[in-house]
PDB file of C-alpha atoms in Angstrom:
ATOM      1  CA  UNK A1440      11.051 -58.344   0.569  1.00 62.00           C
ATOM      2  CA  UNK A1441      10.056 -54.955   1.169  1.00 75.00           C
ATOM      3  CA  UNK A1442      12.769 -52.324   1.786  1.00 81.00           C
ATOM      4  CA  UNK A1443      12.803 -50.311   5.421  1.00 83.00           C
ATOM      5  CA  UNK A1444      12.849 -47.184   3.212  1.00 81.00           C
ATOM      6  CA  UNK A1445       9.521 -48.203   1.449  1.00 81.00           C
ATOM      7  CA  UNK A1446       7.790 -48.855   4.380  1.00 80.00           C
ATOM      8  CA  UNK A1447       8.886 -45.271   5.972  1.00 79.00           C
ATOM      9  CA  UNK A1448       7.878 -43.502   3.166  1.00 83.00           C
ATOM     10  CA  UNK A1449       4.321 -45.385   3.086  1.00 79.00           C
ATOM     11  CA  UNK A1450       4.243 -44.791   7.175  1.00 79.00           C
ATOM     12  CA  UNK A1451       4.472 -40.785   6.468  1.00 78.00           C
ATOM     13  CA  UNK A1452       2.482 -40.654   4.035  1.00 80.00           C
ATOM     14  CA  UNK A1453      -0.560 -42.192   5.807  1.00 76.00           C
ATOM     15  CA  UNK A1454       0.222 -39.840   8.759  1.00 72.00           C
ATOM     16  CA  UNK A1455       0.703 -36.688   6.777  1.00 69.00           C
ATOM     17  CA  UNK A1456      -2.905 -38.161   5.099  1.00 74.00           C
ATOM     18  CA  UNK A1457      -4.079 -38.205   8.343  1.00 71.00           C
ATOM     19  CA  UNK A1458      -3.402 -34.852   9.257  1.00 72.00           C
ATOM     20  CA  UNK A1459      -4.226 -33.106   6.001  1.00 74.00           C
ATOM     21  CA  UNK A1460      -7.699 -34.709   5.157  1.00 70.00           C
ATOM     22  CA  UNK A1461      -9.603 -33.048   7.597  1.00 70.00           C
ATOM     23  CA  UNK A1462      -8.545 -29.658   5.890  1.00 65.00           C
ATOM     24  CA  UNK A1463      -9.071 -30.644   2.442  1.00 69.00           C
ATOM     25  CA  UNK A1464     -13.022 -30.042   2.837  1.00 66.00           C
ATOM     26  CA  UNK A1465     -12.784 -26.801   4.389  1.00 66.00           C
ATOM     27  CA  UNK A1466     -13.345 -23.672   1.569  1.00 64.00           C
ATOM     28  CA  UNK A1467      -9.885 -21.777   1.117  1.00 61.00           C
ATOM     29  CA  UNK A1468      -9.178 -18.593   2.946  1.00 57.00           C
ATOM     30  CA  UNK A1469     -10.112 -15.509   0.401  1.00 58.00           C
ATOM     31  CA  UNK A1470      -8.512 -12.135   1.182  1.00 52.00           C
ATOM     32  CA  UNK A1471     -12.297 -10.768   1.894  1.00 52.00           C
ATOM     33  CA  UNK A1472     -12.476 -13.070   4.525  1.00 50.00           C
ATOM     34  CA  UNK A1473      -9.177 -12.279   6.200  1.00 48.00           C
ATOM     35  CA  UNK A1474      -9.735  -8.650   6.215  1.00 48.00           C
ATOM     36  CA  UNK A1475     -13.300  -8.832   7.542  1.00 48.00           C
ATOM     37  CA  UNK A1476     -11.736 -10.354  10.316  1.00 48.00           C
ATOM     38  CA  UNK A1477      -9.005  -7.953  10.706  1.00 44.00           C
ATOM     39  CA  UNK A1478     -10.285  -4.582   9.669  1.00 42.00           C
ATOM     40  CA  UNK A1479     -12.709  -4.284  12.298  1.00 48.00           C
ATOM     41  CA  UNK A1480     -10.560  -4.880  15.149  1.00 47.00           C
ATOM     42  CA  UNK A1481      -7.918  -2.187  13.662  1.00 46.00           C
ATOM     43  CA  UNK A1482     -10.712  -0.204  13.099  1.00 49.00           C
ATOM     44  CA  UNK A1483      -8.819   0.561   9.258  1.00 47.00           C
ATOM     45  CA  UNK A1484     -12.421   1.409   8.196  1.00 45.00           C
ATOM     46  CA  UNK A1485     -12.997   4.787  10.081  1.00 50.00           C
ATOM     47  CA  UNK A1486      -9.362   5.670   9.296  1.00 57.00           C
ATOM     48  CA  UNK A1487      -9.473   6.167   5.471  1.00 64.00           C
ATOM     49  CA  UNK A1488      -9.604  10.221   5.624  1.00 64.00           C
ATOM     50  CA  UNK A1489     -12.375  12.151   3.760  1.00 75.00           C
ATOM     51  CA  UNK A1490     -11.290  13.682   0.298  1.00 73.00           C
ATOM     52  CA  UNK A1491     -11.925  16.951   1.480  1.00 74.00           C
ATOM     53  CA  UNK A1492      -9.135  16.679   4.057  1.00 80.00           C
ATOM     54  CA  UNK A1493      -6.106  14.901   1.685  1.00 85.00           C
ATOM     55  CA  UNK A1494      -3.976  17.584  -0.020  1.00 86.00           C
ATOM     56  CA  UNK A1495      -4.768  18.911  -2.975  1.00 88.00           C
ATOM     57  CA  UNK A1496      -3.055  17.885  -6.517  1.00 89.00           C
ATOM     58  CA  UNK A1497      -0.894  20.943  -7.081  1.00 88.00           C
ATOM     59  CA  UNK A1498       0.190  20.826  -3.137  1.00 88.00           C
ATOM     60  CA  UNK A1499       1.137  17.358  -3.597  1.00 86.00           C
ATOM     61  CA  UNK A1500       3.185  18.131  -6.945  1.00 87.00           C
ATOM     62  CA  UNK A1501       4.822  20.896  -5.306  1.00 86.00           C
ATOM     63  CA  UNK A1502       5.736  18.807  -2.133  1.00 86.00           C
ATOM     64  CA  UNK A1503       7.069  15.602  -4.055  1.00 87.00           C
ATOM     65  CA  UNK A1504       9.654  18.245  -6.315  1.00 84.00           C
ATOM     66  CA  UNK A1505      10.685  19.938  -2.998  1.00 84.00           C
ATOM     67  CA  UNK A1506      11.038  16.527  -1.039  1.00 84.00           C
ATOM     68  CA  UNK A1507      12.898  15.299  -4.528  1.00 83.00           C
ATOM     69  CA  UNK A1508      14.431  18.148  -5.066  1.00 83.00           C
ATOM     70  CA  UNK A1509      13.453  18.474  -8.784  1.00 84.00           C
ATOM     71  CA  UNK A1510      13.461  21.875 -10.089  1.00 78.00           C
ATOM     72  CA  UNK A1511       9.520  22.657 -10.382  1.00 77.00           C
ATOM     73  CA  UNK A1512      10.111  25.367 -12.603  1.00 79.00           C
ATOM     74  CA  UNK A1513      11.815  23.051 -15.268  1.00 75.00           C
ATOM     75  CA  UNK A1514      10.623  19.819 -15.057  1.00 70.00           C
ATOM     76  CA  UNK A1515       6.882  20.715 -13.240  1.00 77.00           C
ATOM     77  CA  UNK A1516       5.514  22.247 -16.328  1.00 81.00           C
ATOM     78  CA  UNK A1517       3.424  19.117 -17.955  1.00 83.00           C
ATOM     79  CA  UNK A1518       4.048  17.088 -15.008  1.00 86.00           C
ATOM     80  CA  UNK A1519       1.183  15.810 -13.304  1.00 90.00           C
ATOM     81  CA  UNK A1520       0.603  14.603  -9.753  1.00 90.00           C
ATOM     82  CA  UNK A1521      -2.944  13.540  -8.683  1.00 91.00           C
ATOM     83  CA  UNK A1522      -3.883  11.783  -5.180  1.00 91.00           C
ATOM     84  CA  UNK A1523      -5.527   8.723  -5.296  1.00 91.00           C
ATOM     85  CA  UNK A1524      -6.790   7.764  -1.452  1.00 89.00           C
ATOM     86  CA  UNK A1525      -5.640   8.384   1.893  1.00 90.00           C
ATOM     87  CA  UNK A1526      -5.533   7.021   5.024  1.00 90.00           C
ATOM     88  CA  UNK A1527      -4.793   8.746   8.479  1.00 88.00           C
ATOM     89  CA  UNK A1528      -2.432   7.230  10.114  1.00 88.00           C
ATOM     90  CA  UNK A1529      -2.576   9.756  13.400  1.00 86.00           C
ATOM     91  CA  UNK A1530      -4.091  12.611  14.440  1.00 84.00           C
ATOM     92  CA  UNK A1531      -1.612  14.471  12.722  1.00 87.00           C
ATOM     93  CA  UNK A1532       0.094  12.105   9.758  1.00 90.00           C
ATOM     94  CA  UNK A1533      -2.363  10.912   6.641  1.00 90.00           C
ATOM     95  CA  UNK A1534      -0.384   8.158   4.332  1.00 91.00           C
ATOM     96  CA  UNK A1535      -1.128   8.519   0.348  1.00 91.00           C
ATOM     97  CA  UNK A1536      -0.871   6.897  -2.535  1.00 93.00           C
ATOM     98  CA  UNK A1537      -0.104   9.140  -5.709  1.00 92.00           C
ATOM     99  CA  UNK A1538      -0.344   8.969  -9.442  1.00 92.00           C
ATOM    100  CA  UNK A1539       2.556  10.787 -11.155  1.00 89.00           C
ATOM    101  CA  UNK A1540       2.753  11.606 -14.636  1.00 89.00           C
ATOM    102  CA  UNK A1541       6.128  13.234 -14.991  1.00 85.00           C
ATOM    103  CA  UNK A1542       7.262  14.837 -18.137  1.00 81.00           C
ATOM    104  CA  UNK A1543      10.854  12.633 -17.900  1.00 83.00           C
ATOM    105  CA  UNK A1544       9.560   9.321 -17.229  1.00 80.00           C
ATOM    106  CA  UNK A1545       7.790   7.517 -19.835  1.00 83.00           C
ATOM    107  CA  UNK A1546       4.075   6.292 -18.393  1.00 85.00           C
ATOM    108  CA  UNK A1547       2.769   6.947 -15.006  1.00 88.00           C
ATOM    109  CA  UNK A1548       4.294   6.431 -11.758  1.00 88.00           C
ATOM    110  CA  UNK A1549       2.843   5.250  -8.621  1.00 91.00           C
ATOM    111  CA  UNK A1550       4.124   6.716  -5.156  1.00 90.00           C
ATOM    112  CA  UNK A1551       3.199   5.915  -1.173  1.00 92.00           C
ATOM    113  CA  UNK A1552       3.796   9.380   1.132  1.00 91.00           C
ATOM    114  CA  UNK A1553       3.253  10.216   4.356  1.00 92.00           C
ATOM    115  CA  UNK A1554       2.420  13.843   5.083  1.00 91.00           C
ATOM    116  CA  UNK A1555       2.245  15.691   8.253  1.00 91.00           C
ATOM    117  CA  UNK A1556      -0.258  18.576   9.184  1.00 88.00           C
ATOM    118  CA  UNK A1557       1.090  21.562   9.350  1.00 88.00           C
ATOM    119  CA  UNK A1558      -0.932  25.186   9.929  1.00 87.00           C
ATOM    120  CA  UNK A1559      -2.988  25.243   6.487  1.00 82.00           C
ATOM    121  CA  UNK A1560      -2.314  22.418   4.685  1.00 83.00           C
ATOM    122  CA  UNK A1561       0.218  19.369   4.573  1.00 86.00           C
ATOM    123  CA  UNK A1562       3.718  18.733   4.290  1.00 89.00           C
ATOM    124  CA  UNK A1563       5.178  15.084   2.475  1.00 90.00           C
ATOM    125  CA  UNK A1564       7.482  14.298   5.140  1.00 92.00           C
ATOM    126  CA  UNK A1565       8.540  10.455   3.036  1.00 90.00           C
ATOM    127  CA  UNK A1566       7.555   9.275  -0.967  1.00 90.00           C
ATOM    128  CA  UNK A1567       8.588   5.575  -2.111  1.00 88.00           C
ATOM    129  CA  UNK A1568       7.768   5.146  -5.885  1.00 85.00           C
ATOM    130  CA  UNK A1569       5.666   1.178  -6.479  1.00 81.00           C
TER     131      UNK A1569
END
């Protein structure tokens, strides 16, 4: 005879078929097709910031030793920071993401800041390494 365990398993199995088959011959959810969806509701699009606006290289290098607190005058020459994109945030925040070569580390270095405006130019305000 057939055990009450067998038949159980044979019972879920049909209903978890059941429910699953309906899904199987739908195409699978890309990332594209998420963020078309998404991005213009945010409106993420009309927030990445122009280049002209990010901070410059050397303002960013300068910012990330003071935020740090590296000594710039030691360990900045051969260093190299360079900004990659930007996106505002707010009026007055922009978030970055940064490619550090530093003269320390071996290889380069990626790094998220946030920056605040501040009367002629920007100041890093936060920097998380990747």
């Amino acid at each position: 005879m057939i055990g009450r365990g067998f038949l159980l398993g044979v019972a879920f199995g049909c209903v978890l078929g059941v429910y699953i088959a309906p899904h199987l011959g739908r195409p699978a959810a890309r990332k594209g097709d998420i963020s078309e969806t998404i991005l213009p509701q945010l409106n993420i699009v009309q927030a990445e910031a122009e280049k002209a606006t990010w901070p410059t290289d050397d303002e960013t290098k300068a910012q990330l030793f003071n935020l740090s607190k590296w000594d710039l005058k030691k360990h900045g020459i051969g260093s190299k920071v360079s900004v990659n994109r930007c996106i505002q945030i707010s009026q007055s925040e922009m978030a970055c993401e940064l490619l550090a070569r530093l003269t320390w580390i071996d290889g380069e270095t990626q790094i998220e800041a946030v920056f605040q405006a501040k009367p002629g130019g920007w100041k890093m305000v936060a920097a998380k390494n990747r």
